[in-house]
Amino acid sequence: MKYMIGIDIGTTSTKAVIYDEEGNFLNKHSIEYPMSTKEIGVAEENPEEIFDAVIFTVKKVIRDTGAEPKNIKLLSFSSAMHSLIAMDKDNKPLTECITWADNRASKYANMINEKHDGLEIYKRTGTPIHPMSPLSKIFWLKHEHADIYDKTAKWIDIKSYIFYQLFEEYVMDHSIGSATGMMNLKSLAWDKEVMSLLGINESQLPNLVSTTHIMKNVNKKYADLMGIYENTPIVIGASDGVLSNLGVNSYREGEVAVTIGTSGAIRTIIDKPKTDEKGRIFCYVLTEDHYCIGGPVNNGGVVLRWLRDELLASEVETAKRLGVDSYDVLTKIASRVKPGANGLIFHPYLAGERAPLWNANARGSYFGLTLSHKKEHMIRAALEGVLLNLYTVYLALIEVMEKSPEQIKATGGFAKSEVWRQMMADIFDTSVEVPESYESSCLGACVLGLKALGEIEDFEVLDKMVGKTYQHEPEQENVDIYQSLIPIYINLSRKLTEEYDLISEFQATHS
């Protein structure tokens, strides 16, 4: 039997998933790592810990499956976007891995927008101007941390860091490149005007390669540790977002996929680059013939983790004693409450927000709270708030698509919850289909790997690989409730723009 391994370098964990060559799931392993949030706006991780997680998740799934090195067909990578690591002339990190969730570049993202024609940069690069992007982060470091900026020989992301450790070569795939805010979508090369704005040159950035780029002759030490041969094909792959669409078999025109992991996104695939005149959605590369448009949100599963850790300690302890998943407890509690949570609205902006607000200063809030509301209402409202926020991004996406999809394919950790799946169908007033396999980014990476090896010409093979799906249809009574709530939700967030800035400034001053 031949095996394929998809590796997903996520924000809070790395997972490796092993499949047979028909795409059947065999085994997986994940390793979590901490994110430093020691100050407001900071969201950093240790790149060495993430590299170790890659090596040992691969080792574990190979060992647990009993796969021999000669039978490993390929490894292929998926990765979170927008990370930045500054490397010195000796190829040592000058910074931690600064993640997409880091908001310290907020002031400089605003400066790019207002003084350097940010909308035009977005139209060329496909990445909305926001502190998440490496473009904004480098601009911030240039102005506030000249000591780091001046010593930096290479500006890279976490996947480039891992590939440097494996191959001693700096490469970046077009998909990750298109999420930096520095790559021109038409030329698939580093944008010269952006280089000039940042005061850097192309030699300070990785070499851009196709998402199907194959590398061999991995460092022998790491090959031995993982349990593969040095000449095993390792495909650079793409970003987690575009691969998630691929992995749920949502790559044809008009098909929409929603993912909620730590963060969340809603996306559709088109055949050529397209941006939004209002700058609301991204455009990222999957392959030279497939481009992904959509919107990312900062606040997905991270909201549930906050609820679990900060508000529900006793329930979590009970769940542990009973051997029940703590998140299942949360959704079961939420299911006791009617849709709309008795008029309680939650804006889930605990980590600022990207789409639809593109405002790093946005903050979370409950609205409509009364003495009649209990803990279960707060949980239900939080779950609904994450989906209502995604729905507002969906409205922008279908405006650009110029059509409404008949079905949404959903994936990510939230898709395991029947309560949340039905909630999505009701809020979006659309049929929701959920594949049985939840590891869509890893499966997408492996299918891209098969294309890289020349074993498939297109992605039709996914029809067989994705397998059984769960279907949820909207319930009209619930749809009517949410349709009444949505305008209040949207109008409220718009009216709070000035207050978001003020409370953010207060927090920065008095934290």
PDB file of N, CA, C and O in Angstrom, residues 244-291:
ATOM      1  N   SER A 244      -8.658  24.063   2.138  1.00  0.00           N
ATOM      2  CA  SER A 244      -9.880  23.622   2.794  1.00  0.00           C
ATOM      3  C   SER A 244     -11.018  23.547   1.785  1.00  0.00           C
ATOM      4  O   SER A 244     -11.812  22.599   1.797  1.00  0.00           O
ATOM      5  N   ASN A 245     -11.110  24.540   0.894  1.00  0.00           N
ATOM      6  CA  ASN A 245     -12.113  24.473  -0.169  1.00  0.00           C
ATOM      7  C   ASN A 245     -11.917  23.231  -1.024  1.00  0.00           C
ATOM      8  O   ASN A 245     -12.860  22.507  -1.341  1.00  0.00           O
ATOM      9  N   LEU A 246     -10.672  22.994  -1.404  1.00  0.00           N
ATOM     10  CA  LEU A 246     -10.366  21.829  -2.224  1.00  0.00           C
ATOM     11  C   LEU A 246     -10.747  20.546  -1.497  1.00  0.00           C
ATOM     12  O   LEU A 246     -11.345  19.632  -2.077  1.00  0.00           O
ATOM     13  N   GLY A 247     -10.426  20.473  -0.208  1.00  0.00           N
ATOM     14  CA  GLY A 247     -10.641  19.260   0.568  1.00  0.00           C
ATOM     15  C   GLY A 247     -12.084  18.930   0.858  1.00  0.00           C
ATOM     16  O   GLY A 247     -12.399  17.806   1.266  1.00  0.00           O
ATOM     17  N   VAL A 248     -12.999  19.885   0.660  1.00  0.00           N
ATOM     18  CA  VAL A 248     -14.427  19.571   0.796  1.00  0.00           C
ATOM     19  C   VAL A 248     -15.088  19.481  -0.575  1.00  0.00           C
ATOM     20  O   VAL A 248     -16.305  19.493  -0.700  1.00  0.00           O
ATOM     21  N   ASN A 249     -14.242  19.375  -1.626  1.00  0.00           N
ATOM     22  CA  ASN A 249     -14.747  19.228  -2.996  1.00  0.00           C
ATOM     23  C   ASN A 249     -15.562  20.441  -3.414  1.00  0.00           C
ATOM     24  O   ASN A 249     -16.606  20.337  -4.055  1.00  0.00           O
ATOM     25  N   SER A 250     -15.067  21.635  -3.029  1.00  0.00           N
ATOM     26  CA  SER A 250     -15.746  22.881  -3.367  1.00  0.00           C
ATOM     27  C   SER A 250     -14.772  23.759  -4.157  1.00  0.00           C
ATOM     28  O   SER A 250     -14.175  24.686  -3.611  1.00  0.00           O
ATOM     29  N   TYR A 251     -14.604  23.436  -5.421  1.00  0.00           N
ATOM     30  CA  TYR A 251     -13.654  24.178  -6.250  1.00  0.00           C
ATOM     31  C   TYR A 251     -14.258  24.589  -7.596  1.00  0.00           C
ATOM     32  O   TYR A 251     -13.613  25.241  -8.402  1.00  0.00           O
ATOM     33  N   ARG A 252     -15.522  24.223  -7.821  1.00  0.00           N
ATOM     34  CA  ARG A 252     -16.175  24.580  -9.072  1.00  0.00           C
ATOM     35  C   ARG A 252     -16.882  25.928  -8.918  1.00  0.00           C
ATOM     36  O   ARG A 252     -17.216  26.345  -7.815  1.00  0.00           O
ATOM     37  N   GLU A 253     -17.154  26.579 -10.042  1.00  0.00           N
ATOM     38  CA  GLU A 253     -17.795  27.895 -10.028  1.00  0.00           C
ATOM     39  C   GLU A 253     -19.135  27.848  -9.291  1.00  0.00           C
ATOM     40  O   GLU A 253     -19.944  26.951  -9.501  1.00  0.00           O
ATOM     41  N   GLY A 254     -19.323  28.800  -8.400  1.00  0.00           N
ATOM     42  CA  GLY A 254     -20.600  28.910  -7.691  1.00  0.00           C
ATOM     43  C   GLY A 254     -20.690  28.122  -6.399  1.00  0.00           C
ATOM     44  O   GLY A 254     -21.658  28.255  -5.656  1.00  0.00           O
ATOM     45  N   GLU A 255     -19.671  27.284  -6.118  1.00  0.00           N
ATOM     46  CA  GLU A 255     -19.680  26.510  -4.872  1.00  0.00           C
ATOM     47  C   GLU A 255     -18.999  27.318  -3.761  1.00  0.00           C
ATOM     48  O   GLU A 255     -17.937  27.899  -3.982  1.00  0.00           O
ATOM     49  N   VAL A 256     -19.614  27.330  -2.595  1.00  0.00           N
ATOM     50  CA  VAL A 256     -19.104  28.120  -1.471  1.00  0.00           C
ATOM     51  C   VAL A 256     -18.778  27.195  -0.305  1.00  0.00           C
ATOM     52  O   VAL A 256     -19.524  26.262  -0.013  1.00  0.00           O
ATOM     53  N   ALA A 257     -17.658  27.451   0.336  1.00  0.00           N
ATOM     54  CA  ALA A 257     -17.273  26.674   1.521  1.00  0.00           C
ATOM     55  C   ALA A 257     -17.059  27.607   2.705  1.00  0.00           C
ATOM     56  O   ALA A 257     -16.557  28.724   2.548  1.00  0.00           O
ATOM     57  N   VAL A 258     -17.450  27.126   3.878  1.00  0.00           N
ATOM     58  CA  VAL A 258     -17.234  27.856   5.129  1.00  0.00           C
ATOM     59  C   VAL A 258     -16.367  26.995   6.040  1.00  0.00           C
ATOM     60  O   VAL A 258     -16.618  25.799   6.190  1.00  0.00           O
ATOM     61  N   THR A 259     -15.344  27.596   6.611  1.00  0.00           N
ATOM     62  CA  THR A 259     -14.490  26.900   7.574  1.00  0.00           C
ATOM     63  C   THR A 259     -14.483  27.686   8.870  1.00  0.00           C
ATOM     64  O   THR A 259     -14.330  28.908   8.852  1.00  0.00           O
ATOM     65  N   ILE A 260     -14.653  26.974   9.976  1.00  0.00           N
ATOM     66  CA  ILE A 260     -14.446  27.608  11.281  1.00  0.00           C
ATOM     67  C   ILE A 260     -13.502  26.720  12.076  1.00  0.00           C
ATOM     68  O   ILE A 260     -13.852  25.607  12.462  1.00  0.00           O
ATOM     69  N   GLY A 261     -12.288  27.219  12.267  1.00  0.00           N
ATOM     70  CA  GLY A 261     -11.333  26.593  13.163  1.00  0.00           C
ATOM     71  C   GLY A 261     -11.120  27.558  14.303  1.00  0.00           C
ATOM     72  O   GLY A 261     -12.073  28.046  14.910  1.00  0.00           O
ATOM     73  N   THR A 262      -9.853  27.904  14.593  1.00  0.00           N
ATOM     74  CA  THR A 262      -9.574  28.962  15.566  1.00  0.00           C
ATOM     75  C   THR A 262     -10.192  30.268  15.069  1.00  0.00           C
ATOM     76  O   THR A 262     -10.867  30.986  15.801  1.00  0.00           O
ATOM     77  N   SER A 263      -9.924  30.554  13.795  1.00  0.00           N
ATOM     78  CA  SER A 263     -10.566  31.695  13.138  1.00  0.00           C
ATOM     79  C   SER A 263     -11.634  31.124  12.209  1.00  0.00           C
ATOM     80  O   SER A 263     -12.142  30.037  12.442  1.00  0.00           O
ATOM     81  N   GLY A 264     -11.983  31.823  11.154  1.00  0.00           N
ATOM     82  CA  GLY A 264     -12.987  31.307  10.230  1.00  0.00           C
ATOM     83  C   GLY A 264     -12.879  32.006   8.891  1.00  0.00           C
ATOM     84  O   GLY A 264     -12.173  33.016   8.750  1.00  0.00           O
ATOM     85  N   ALA A 265     -13.549  31.467   7.891  1.00  0.00           N
ATOM     86  CA  ALA A 265     -13.535  32.087   6.568  1.00  0.00           C
ATOM     87  C   ALA A 265     -14.664  31.523   5.727  1.00  0.00           C
ATOM     88  O   ALA A 265     -15.171  30.421   5.977  1.00  0.00           O
ATOM     89  N   ILE A 266     -15.051  32.295   4.734  1.00  0.00           N
ATOM     90  CA  ILE A 266     -16.014  31.847   3.733  1.00  0.00           C
ATOM     91  C   ILE A 266     -15.408  32.151   2.367  1.00  0.00           C
ATOM     92  O   ILE A 266     -14.896  33.246   2.135  1.00  0.00           O
ATOM     93  N   ARG A 267     -15.444  31.146   1.458  1.00  0.00           N
ATOM     94  CA  ARG A 267     -14.664  31.265   0.228  1.00  0.00           C
ATOM     95  C   ARG A 267     -15.345  30.576  -0.947  1.00  0.00           C
ATOM     96  O   ARG A 267     -16.111  29.626  -0.774  1.00  0.00           O
ATOM     97  N   THR A 268     -14.997  31.032  -2.157  1.00  0.00           N
ATOM     98  CA  THR A 268     -15.387  30.349  -3.379  1.00  0.00           C
ATOM     99  C   THR A 268     -14.215  30.418  -4.358  1.00  0.00           C
ATOM    100  O   THR A 268     -13.362  31.311  -4.251  1.00  0.00           O
ATOM    101  N   ILE A 269     -14.169  29.465  -5.298  1.00  0.00           N
ATOM    102  CA  ILE A 269     -13.060  29.380  -6.248  1.00  0.00           C
ATOM    103  C   ILE A 269     -13.501  29.933  -7.605  1.00  0.00           C
ATOM    104  O   ILE A 269     -14.598  29.632  -8.093  1.00  0.00           O
ATOM    105  N   ILE A 270     -12.633  30.747  -8.227  1.00  0.00           N
ATOM    106  CA  ILE A 270     -12.875  31.284  -9.568  1.00  0.00           C
ATOM    107  C   ILE A 270     -11.644  31.001 -10.431  1.00  0.00           C
ATOM    108  O   ILE A 270     -10.628  30.525  -9.922  1.00  0.00           O
ATOM    109  N   ASP A 271     -11.719  31.293 -11.726  1.00  0.00           N
ATOM    110  CA  ASP A 271     -10.628  30.881 -12.628  1.00  0.00           C
ATOM    111  C   ASP A 271      -9.612  31.973 -12.935  1.00  0.00           C
ATOM    112  O   ASP A 271      -8.624  31.737 -13.625  1.00  0.00           O
ATOM    113  N   LYS A 272      -9.845  33.186 -12.448  1.00  0.00           N
ATOM    114  CA  LYS A 272      -8.866  34.265 -12.640  1.00  0.00           C
ATOM    115  C   LYS A 272      -8.984  35.253 -11.483  1.00  0.00           C
ATOM    116  O   LYS A 272     -10.013  35.310 -10.811  1.00  0.00           O
ATOM    117  N   PRO A 273      -7.940  36.034 -11.237  1.00  0.00           N
ATOM    118  CA  PRO A 273      -7.974  36.942 -10.080  1.00  0.00           C
ATOM    119  C   PRO A 273      -9.106  37.959 -10.165  1.00  0.00           C
ATOM    120  O   PRO A 273      -9.421  38.468 -11.246  1.00  0.00           O
ATOM    121  N   LYS A 274      -9.719  38.242  -9.010  1.00  0.00           N
ATOM    122  CA  LYS A 274     -10.777  39.246  -8.956  1.00  0.00           C
ATOM    123  C   LYS A 274     -10.777  39.885  -7.579  1.00  0.00           C
ATOM    124  O   LYS A 274     -10.727  39.188  -6.562  1.00  0.00           O
ATOM    125  N   THR A 275     -10.832  41.203  -7.541  1.00  0.00           N
ATOM    126  CA  THR A 275     -10.887  41.910  -6.259  1.00  0.00           C
ATOM    127  C   THR A 275     -12.170  42.734  -6.182  1.00  0.00           C
ATOM    128  O   THR A 275     -12.934  42.816  -7.145  1.00  0.00           O
ATOM    129  N   ASP A 276     -12.379  43.334  -5.034  1.00  0.00           N
ATOM    130  CA  ASP A 276     -13.628  44.034  -4.731  1.00  0.00           C
ATOM    131  C   ASP A 276     -13.364  45.533  -4.683  1.00  0.00           C
ATOM    132  O   ASP A 276     -12.430  45.983  -4.011  1.00  0.00           O
ATOM    133  N   GLU A 277     -14.173  46.314  -5.381  1.00  0.00           N
ATOM    134  CA  GLU A 277     -13.994  47.768  -5.417  1.00  0.00           C
ATOM    135  C   GLU A 277     -14.071  48.386  -4.017  1.00  0.00           C
ATOM    136  O   GLU A 277     -13.523  49.455  -3.771  1.00  0.00           O
ATOM    137  N   LYS A 278     -14.744  47.715  -3.087  1.00  0.00           N
ATOM    138  CA  LYS A 278     -14.869  48.228  -1.715  1.00  0.00           C
ATOM    139  C   LYS A 278     -13.814  47.640  -0.780  1.00  0.00           C
ATOM    140  O   LYS A 278     -13.780  47.962   0.404  1.00  0.00           O
ATOM    141  N   GLY A 279     -12.960  46.755  -1.315  1.00  0.00           N
ATOM    142  CA  GLY A 279     -11.857  46.208  -0.523  1.00  0.00           C
ATOM    143  C   GLY A 279     -12.280  45.281   0.602  1.00  0.00           C
ATOM    144  O   GLY A 279     -11.571  45.133   1.592  1.00  0.00           O
ATOM    145  N   ARG A 280     -13.428  44.599   0.450  1.00  0.00           N
ATOM    146  CA  ARG A 280     -13.965  43.810   1.560  1.00  0.00           C
ATOM    147  C   ARG A 280     -13.490  42.361   1.572  1.00  0.00           C
ATOM    148  O   ARG A 280     -13.567  41.702   2.608  1.00  0.00           O
ATOM    149  N   ILE A 281     -13.076  41.832   0.429  1.00  0.00           N
ATOM    150  CA  ILE A 281     -12.756  40.405   0.363  1.00  0.00           C
ATOM    151  C   ILE A 281     -11.331  40.190  -0.153  1.00  0.00           C
ATOM    152  O   ILE A 281     -10.746  41.054  -0.797  1.00  0.00           O
ATOM    153  N   PHE A 282     -10.773  39.031   0.131  1.00  0.00           N
ATOM    154  CA  PHE A 282      -9.431  38.699  -0.339  1.00  0.00           C
ATOM    155  C   PHE A 282      -9.495  37.962  -1.676  1.00  0.00           C
ATOM    156  O   PHE A 282     -10.559  37.478  -2.097  1.00  0.00           O
ATOM    157  N   CYS A 283      -8.366  37.861  -2.335  1.00  0.00           N
ATOM    158  CA  CYS A 283      -8.206  37.015  -3.510  1.00  0.00           C
ATOM    159  C   CYS A 283      -6.844  36.337  -3.392  1.00  0.00           C
ATOM    160  O   CYS A 283      -5.805  37.005  -3.458  1.00  0.00           O
ATOM    161  N   TYR A 284      -6.836  35.009  -3.198  1.00  0.00           N
ATOM    162  CA  TYR A 284      -5.602  34.246  -3.007  1.00  0.00           C
ATOM    163  C   TYR A 284      -5.473  33.164  -4.071  1.00  0.00           C
ATOM    164  O   TYR A 284      -6.463  32.704  -4.639  1.00  0.00           O
ATOM    165  N   VAL A 285      -4.272  32.719  -4.309  1.00  0.00           N
ATOM    166  CA  VAL A 285      -3.989  31.717  -5.336  1.00  0.00           C
ATOM    167  C   VAL A 285      -4.166  30.303  -4.779  1.00  0.00           C
ATOM    168  O   VAL A 285      -3.741  30.020  -3.655  1.00  0.00           O
ATOM    169  N   LEU A 286      -4.784  29.415  -5.566  1.00  0.00           N
ATOM    170  CA  LEU A 286      -4.745  27.974  -5.316  1.00  0.00           C
ATOM    171  C   LEU A 286      -3.766  27.342  -6.309  1.00  0.00           C
ATOM    172  O   LEU A 286      -2.788  26.715  -5.927  1.00  0.00           O
ATOM    173  N   THR A 287      -4.049  27.510  -7.596  1.00  0.00           N
ATOM    174  CA  THR A 287      -3.091  27.160  -8.654  1.00  0.00           C
ATOM    175  C   THR A 287      -3.126  28.306  -9.656  1.00  0.00           C
ATOM    176  O   THR A 287      -3.898  29.257  -9.494  1.00  0.00           O
ATOM    177  N   GLU A 288      -2.347  28.197 -10.723  1.00  0.00           N
ATOM    178  CA  GLU A 288      -2.344  29.245 -11.744  1.00  0.00           C
ATOM    179  C   GLU A 288      -3.692  29.362 -12.457  1.00  0.00           C
ATOM    180  O   GLU A 288      -3.969  30.363 -13.112  1.00  0.00           O
ATOM    181  N   ASP A 289      -4.556  28.345 -12.295  1.00  0.00           N
ATOM    182  CA  ASP A 289      -5.874  28.356 -12.934  1.00  0.00           C
ATOM    183  C   ASP A 289      -7.023  28.435 -11.931  1.00  0.00           C
ATOM    184  O   ASP A 289      -8.191  28.392 -12.322  1.00  0.00           O
ATOM    185  N   HIS A 290      -6.697  28.504 -10.659  1.00  0.00           N
ATOM    186  CA  HIS A 290      -7.729  28.546  -9.622  1.00  0.00           C
ATOM    187  C   HIS A 290      -7.373  29.624  -8.599  1.00  0.00           C
ATOM    188  O   HIS A 290      -6.287  29.597  -8.017  1.00  0.00           O
ATOM    189  N   TYR A 291      -8.312  30.561  -8.400  1.00  0.00           N
ATOM    190  CA  TYR A 291      -8.116  31.634  -7.426  1.00  0.00           C
ATOM    191  C   TYR A 291      -9.276  31.602  -6.434  1.00  0.00           C
ATOM    192  O   TYR A 291     -10.407  31.271  -6.789  1.00  0.00           O
TER     193      TYR A 291
END
